PDB file of C-alpha atoms and ligand atoms in Angstrom:
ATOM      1  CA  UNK Y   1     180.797  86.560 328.611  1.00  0.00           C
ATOM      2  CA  UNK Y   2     179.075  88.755 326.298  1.00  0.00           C
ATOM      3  CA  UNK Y   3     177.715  86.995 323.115  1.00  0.00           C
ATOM      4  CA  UNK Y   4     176.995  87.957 319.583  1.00  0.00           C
ATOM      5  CA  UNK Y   5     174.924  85.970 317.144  1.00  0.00           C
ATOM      6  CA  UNK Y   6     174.916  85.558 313.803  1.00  0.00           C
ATOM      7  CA  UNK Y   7     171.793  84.206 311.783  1.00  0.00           C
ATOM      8  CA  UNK Y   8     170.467  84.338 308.068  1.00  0.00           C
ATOM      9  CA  UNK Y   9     169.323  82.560 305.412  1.00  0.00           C
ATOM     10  CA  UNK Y  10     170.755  78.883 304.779  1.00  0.00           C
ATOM     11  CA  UNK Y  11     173.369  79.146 302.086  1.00  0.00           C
ATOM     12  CA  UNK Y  12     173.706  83.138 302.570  1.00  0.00           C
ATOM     13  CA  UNK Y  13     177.517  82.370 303.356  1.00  0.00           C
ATOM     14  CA  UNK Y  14     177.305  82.427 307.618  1.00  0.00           C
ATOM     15  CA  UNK Y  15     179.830  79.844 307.787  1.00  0.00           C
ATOM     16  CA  UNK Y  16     182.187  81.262 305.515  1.00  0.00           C
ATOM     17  CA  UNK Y  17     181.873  84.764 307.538  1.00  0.00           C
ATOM     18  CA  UNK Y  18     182.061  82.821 310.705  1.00  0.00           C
ATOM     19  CA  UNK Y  19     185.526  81.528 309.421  1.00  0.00           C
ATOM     20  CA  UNK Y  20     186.567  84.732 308.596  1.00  0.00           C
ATOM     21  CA  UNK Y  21     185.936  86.510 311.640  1.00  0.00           C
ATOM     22  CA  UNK Y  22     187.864  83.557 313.511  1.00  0.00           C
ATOM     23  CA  UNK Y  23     190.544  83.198 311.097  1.00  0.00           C
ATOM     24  CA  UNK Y  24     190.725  79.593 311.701  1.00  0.00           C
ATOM     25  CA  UNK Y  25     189.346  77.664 308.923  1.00  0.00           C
ATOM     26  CA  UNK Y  26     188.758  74.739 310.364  1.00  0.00           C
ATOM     27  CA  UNK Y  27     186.581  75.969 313.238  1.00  0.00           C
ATOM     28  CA  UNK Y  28     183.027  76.074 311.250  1.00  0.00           C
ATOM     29  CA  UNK Y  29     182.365  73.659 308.651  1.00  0.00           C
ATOM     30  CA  UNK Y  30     181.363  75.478 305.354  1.00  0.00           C
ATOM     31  CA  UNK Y  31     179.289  73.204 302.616  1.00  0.00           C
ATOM     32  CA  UNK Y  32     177.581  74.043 299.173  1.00  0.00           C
ATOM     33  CA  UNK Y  33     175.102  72.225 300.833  1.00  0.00           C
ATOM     34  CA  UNK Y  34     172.568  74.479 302.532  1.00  0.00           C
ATOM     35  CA  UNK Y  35     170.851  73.813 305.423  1.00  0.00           C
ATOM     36  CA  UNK Y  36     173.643  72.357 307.119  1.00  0.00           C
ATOM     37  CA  UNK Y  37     174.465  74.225 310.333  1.00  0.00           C
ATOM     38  CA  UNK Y  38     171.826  72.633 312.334  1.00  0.00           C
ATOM     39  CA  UNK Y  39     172.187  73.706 316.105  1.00  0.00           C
ATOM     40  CA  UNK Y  40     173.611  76.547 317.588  1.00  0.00           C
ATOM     41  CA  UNK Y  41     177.423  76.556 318.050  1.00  0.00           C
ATOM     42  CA  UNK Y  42     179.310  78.827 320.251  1.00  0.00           C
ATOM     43  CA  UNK Y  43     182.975  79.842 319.562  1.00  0.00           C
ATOM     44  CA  UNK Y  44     184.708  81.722 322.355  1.00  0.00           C
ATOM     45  CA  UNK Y  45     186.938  84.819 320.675  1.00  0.00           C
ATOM     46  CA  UNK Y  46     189.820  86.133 321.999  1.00  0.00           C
ATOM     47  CA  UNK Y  47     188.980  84.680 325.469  1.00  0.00           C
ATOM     48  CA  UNK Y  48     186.294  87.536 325.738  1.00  0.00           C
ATOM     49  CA  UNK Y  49     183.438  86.948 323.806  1.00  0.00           C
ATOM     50  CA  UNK Y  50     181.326  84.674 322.538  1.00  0.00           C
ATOM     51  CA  UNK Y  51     180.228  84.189 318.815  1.00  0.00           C
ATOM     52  CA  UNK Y  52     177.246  82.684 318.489  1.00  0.00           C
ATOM     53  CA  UNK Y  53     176.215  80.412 315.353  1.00  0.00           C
ATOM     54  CA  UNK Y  54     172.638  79.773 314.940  1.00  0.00           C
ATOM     55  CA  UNK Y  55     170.477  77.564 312.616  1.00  0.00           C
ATOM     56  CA  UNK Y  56     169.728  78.548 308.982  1.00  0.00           C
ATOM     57  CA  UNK Y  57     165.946  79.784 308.545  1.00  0.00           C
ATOM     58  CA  UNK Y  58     164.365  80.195 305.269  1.00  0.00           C
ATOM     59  CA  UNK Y  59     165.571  77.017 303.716  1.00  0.00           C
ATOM     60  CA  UNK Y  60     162.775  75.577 301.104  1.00  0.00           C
ATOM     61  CA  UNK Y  61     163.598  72.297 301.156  1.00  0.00           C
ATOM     62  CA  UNK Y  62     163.435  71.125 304.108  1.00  0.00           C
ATOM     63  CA  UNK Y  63     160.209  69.475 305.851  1.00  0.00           C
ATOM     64  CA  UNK Y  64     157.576  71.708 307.839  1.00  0.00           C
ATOM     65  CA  UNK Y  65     158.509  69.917 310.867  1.00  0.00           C
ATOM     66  CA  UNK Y  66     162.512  70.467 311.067  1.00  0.00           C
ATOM     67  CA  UNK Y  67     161.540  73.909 309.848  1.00  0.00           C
ATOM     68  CA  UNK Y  68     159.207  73.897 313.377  1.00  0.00           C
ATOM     69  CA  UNK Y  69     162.373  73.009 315.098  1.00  0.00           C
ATOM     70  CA  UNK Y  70     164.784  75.529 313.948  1.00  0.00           C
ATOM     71  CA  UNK Y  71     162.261  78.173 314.757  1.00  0.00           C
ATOM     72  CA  UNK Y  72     161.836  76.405 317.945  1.00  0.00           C
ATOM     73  CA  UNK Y  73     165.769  76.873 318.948  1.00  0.00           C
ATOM     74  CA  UNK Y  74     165.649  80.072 317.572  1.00  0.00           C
ATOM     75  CA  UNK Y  75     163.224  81.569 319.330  1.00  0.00           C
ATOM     76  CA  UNK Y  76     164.403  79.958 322.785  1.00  0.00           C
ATOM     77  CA  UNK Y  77     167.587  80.973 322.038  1.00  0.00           C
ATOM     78  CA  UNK Y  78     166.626  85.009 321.839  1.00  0.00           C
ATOM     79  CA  UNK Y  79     164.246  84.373 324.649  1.00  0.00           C
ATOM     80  CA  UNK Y  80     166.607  83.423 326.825  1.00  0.00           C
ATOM     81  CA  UNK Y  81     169.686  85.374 325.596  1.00  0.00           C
ATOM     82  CA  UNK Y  82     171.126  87.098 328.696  1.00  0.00           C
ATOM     83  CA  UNK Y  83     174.677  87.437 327.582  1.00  0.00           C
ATOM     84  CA  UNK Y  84     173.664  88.283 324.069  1.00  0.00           C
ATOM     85  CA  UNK Y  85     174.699  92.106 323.140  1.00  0.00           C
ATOM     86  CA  UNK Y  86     173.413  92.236 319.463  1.00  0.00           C
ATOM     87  CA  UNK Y  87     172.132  89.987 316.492  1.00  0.00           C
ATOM     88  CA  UNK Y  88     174.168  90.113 313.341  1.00  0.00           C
ATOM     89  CA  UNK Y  89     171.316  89.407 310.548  1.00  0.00           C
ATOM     90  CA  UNK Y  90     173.136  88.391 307.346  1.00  0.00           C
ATOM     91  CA  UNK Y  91     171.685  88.813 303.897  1.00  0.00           C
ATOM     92  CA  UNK Y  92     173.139  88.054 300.142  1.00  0.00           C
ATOM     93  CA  UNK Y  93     174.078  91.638 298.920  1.00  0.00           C
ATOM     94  CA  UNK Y  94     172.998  90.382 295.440  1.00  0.00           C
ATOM     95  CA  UNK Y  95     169.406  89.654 296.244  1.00  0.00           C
ATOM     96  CA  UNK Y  96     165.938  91.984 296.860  1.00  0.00           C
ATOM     97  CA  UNK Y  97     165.249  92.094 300.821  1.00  0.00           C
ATOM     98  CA  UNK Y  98     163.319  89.016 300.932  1.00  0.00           C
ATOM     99  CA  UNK Y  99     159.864  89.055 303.396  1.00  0.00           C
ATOM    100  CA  UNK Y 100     161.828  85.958 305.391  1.00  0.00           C
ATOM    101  CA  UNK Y 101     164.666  88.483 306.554  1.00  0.00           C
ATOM    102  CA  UNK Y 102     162.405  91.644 306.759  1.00  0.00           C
ATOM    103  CA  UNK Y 103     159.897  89.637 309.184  1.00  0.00           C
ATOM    104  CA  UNK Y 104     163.104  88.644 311.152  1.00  0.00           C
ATOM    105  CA  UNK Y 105     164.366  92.155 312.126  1.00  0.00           C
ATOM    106  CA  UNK Y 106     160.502  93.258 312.425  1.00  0.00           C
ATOM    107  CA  UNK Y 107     160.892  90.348 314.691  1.00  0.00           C
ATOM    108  CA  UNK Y 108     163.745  91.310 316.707  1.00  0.00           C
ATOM    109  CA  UNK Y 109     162.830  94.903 316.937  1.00  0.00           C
ATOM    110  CA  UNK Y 110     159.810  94.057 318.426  1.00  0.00           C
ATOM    111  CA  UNK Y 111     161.235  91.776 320.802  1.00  0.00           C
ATOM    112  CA  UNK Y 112     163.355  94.491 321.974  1.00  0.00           C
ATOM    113  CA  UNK Y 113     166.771  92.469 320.402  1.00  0.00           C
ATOM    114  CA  UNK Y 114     169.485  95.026 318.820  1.00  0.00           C
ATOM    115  CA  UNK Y 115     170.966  93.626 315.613  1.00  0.00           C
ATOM    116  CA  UNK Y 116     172.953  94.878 312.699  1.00  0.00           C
ATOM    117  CA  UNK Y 117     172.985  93.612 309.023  1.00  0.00           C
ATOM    118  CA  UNK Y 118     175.648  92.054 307.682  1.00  0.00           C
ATOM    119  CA  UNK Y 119     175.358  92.269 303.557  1.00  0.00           C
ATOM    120  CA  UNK Y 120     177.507  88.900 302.069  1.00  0.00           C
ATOM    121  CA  UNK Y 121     179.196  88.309 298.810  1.00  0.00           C
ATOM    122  CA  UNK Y 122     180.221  91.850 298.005  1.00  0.00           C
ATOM    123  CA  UNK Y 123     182.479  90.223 295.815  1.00  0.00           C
ATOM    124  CA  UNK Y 124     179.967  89.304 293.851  1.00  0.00           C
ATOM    125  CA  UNK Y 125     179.052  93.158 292.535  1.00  0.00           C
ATOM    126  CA  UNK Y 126     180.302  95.816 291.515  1.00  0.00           C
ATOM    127  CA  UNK Y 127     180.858  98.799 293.838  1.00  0.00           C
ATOM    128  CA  UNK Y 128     177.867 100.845 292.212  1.00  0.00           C
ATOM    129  CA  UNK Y 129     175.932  98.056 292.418  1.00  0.00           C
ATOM    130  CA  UNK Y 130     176.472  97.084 296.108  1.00  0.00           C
ATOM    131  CA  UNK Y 131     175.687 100.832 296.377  1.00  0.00           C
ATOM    132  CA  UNK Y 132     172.311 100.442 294.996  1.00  0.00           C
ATOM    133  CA  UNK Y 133     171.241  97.139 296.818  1.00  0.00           C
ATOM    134  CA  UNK Y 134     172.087  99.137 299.595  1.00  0.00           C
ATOM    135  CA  UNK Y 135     169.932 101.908 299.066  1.00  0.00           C
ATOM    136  CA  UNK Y 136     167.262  99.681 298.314  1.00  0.00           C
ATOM    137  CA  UNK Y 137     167.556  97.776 301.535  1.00  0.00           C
ATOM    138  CA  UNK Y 138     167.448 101.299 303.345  1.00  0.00           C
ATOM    139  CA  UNK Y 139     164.401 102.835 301.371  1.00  0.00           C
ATOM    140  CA  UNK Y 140     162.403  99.520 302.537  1.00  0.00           C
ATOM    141  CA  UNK Y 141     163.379  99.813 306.390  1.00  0.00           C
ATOM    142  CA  UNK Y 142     163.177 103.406 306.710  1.00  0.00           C
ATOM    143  CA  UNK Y 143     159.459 103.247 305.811  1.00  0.00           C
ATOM    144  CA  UNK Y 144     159.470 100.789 309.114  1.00  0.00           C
ATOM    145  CA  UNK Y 145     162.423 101.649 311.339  1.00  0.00           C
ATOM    146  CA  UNK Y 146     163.455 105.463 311.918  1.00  0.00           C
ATOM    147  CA  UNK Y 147     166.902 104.567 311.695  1.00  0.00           C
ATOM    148  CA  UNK Y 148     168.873 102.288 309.373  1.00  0.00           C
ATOM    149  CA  UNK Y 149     170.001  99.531 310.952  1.00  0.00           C
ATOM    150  CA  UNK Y 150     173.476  99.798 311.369  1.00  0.00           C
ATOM    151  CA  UNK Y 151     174.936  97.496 308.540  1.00  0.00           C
ATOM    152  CA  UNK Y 152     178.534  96.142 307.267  1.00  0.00           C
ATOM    153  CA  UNK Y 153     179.854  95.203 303.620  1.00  0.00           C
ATOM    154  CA  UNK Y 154     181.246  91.747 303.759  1.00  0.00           C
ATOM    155  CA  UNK Y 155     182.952  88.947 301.358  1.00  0.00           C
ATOM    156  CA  UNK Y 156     184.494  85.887 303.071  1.00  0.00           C
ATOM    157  CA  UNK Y 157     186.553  84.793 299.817  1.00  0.00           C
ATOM    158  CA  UNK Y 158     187.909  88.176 299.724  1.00  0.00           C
ATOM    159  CA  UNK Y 159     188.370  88.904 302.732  1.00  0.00           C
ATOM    160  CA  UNK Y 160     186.584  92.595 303.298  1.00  0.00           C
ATOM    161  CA  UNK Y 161     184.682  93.537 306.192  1.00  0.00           C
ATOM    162  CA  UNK Y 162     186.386  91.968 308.746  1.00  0.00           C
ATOM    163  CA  UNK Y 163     187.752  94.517 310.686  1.00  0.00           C
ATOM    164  CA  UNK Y 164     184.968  96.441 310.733  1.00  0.00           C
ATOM    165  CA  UNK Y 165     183.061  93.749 311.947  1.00  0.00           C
ATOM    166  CA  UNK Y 166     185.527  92.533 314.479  1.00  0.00           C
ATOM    167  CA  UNK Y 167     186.428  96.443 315.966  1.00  0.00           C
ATOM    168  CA  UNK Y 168     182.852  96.834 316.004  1.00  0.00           C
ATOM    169  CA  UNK Y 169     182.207  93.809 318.680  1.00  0.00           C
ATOM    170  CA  UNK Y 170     185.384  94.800 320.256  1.00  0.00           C
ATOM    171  CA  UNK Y 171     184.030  98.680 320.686  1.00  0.00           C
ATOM    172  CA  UNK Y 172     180.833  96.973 322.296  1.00  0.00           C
ATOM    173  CA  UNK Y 173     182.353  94.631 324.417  1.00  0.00           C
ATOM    174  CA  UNK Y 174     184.837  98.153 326.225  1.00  0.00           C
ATOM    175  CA  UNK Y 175     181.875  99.755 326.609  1.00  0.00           C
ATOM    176  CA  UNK Y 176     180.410  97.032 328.320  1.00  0.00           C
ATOM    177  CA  UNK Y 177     183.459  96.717 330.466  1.00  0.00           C
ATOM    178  CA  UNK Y 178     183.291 100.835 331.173  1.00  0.00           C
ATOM    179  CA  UNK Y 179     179.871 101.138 332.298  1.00  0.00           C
ATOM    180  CA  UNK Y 180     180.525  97.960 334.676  1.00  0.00           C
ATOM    181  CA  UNK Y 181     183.254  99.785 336.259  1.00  0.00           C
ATOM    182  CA  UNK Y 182     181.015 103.286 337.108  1.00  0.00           C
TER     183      UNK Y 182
HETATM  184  P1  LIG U 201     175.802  79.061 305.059  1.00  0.00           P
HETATM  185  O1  LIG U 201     174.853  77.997 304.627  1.00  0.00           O
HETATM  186  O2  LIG U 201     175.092  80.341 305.298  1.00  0.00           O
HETATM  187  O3  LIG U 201     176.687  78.682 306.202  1.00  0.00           O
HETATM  188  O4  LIG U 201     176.730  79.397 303.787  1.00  0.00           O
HETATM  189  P2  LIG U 201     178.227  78.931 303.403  1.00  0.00           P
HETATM  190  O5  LIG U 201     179.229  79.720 304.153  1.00  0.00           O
HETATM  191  O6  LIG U 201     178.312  77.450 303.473  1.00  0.00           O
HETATM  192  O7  LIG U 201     178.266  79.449 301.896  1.00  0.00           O
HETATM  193  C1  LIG U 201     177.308  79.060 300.946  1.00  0.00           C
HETATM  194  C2  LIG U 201     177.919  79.178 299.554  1.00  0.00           C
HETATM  195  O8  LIG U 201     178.240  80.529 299.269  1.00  0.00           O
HETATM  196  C3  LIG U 201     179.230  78.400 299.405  1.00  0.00           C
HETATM  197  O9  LIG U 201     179.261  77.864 298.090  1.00  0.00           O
HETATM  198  C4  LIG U 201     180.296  79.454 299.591  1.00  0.00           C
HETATM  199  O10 LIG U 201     181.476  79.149 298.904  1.00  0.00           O
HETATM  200  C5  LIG U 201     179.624  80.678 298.985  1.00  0.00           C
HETATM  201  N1  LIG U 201     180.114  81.916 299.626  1.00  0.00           N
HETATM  202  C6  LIG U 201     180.105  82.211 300.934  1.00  0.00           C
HETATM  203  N2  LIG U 201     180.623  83.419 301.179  1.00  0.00           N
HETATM  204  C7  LIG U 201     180.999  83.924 299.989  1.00  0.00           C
HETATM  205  C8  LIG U 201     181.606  85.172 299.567  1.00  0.00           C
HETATM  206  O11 LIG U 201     181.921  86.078 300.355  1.00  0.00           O
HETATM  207  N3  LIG U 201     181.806  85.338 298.244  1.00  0.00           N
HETATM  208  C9  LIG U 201     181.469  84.381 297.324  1.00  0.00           C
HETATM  209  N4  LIG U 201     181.701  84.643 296.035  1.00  0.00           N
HETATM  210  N5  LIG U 201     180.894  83.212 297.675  1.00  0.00           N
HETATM  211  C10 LIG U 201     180.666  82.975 298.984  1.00  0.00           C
END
């Protein structure tokens, strides 16, 4: 089955999305607590496609070596990845594009891995605001990328973004399906 995976910062709010994409709150744990998703989860969707939960990166407090290992399953993870159709990168809508996250997509790109951003917390600005952030994010990976990444507006606690988000894998997944068929 085709798999999507979603990966950001620790405490950027992946397990909140993650339980709003699956509507079922009790399928990924959500904590305060950062750093606590440790290994890489997968949650089968509508019996058609696979969401895939990886570690946290970025966290500071965590030791050098458990930082080793999450980069470890990380990168096995996207070396490996046969089923996996695209990387959702999230990112806190209220914060600068941190270095950690820009390395990551500079990462993926070169790796040949498609991925889309996912901005979190839009609940959190105002709609100017998110506006700007955006912008900013786009002025930094245009000097980079030819194309902005293609991105989605997101808050968990108030529910926005999920459709997009969900249609979006869904839109994938058909085409998938189509060019199987020819
Ligand atoms: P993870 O470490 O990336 O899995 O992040 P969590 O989902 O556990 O969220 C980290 C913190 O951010 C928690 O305190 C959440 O309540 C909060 N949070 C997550 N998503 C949102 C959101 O959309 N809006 C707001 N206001 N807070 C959020």
């Amino acid at each position: 089955l085709p798999e999507y995976a979603f990966i950001g910062r620790s405490n950027v709010g992946k397990s909140s999305l993650i339980n709003m994409l699956t509507s079922r709150k009790s399928l990924a744990k959500t904590s305060g607590r950062p750093g606590k998703t440790q290994l890489i989860n997968h949650f089968l969707i509508n019996k058609n496609w696979h969401l895939v939960d990886l570690p946290g990166y970025g966290y500071a407090r965590v030791s050098k070596s458990s930082k080793k290992t999450f980069q470890k399953f990380i990168t096995q993870y996207f070396t490996v990845r046969e089923q996996l159709v695209t990387a959702f990168v999230l990112v806190d809508i209220r914060h600068e594009p941190q270095p950690i996250d820009l390395e990551f997509m500079q990462w993926l790109g070169e790796n040949g891995i498609p991925f889309s951003i996912i901005f979190t917390k839009a609940d959190k600005l105002k709609p100017k605001a998110i506006e700007n952030h955006v912008d900013v994010y786009k002025n930094i990976l245009l000097e980079t990328w030819e194309d902005m990444p293609n991105y989605f507006i997101t808050s968990s606690s108030k529910d926005i973004g999920k459709d997009e988000v969900l249609e979006y894998i869904e839109g994938l997944n058909e085409n998938m399906e189509l060019d199987s068929k020819t």
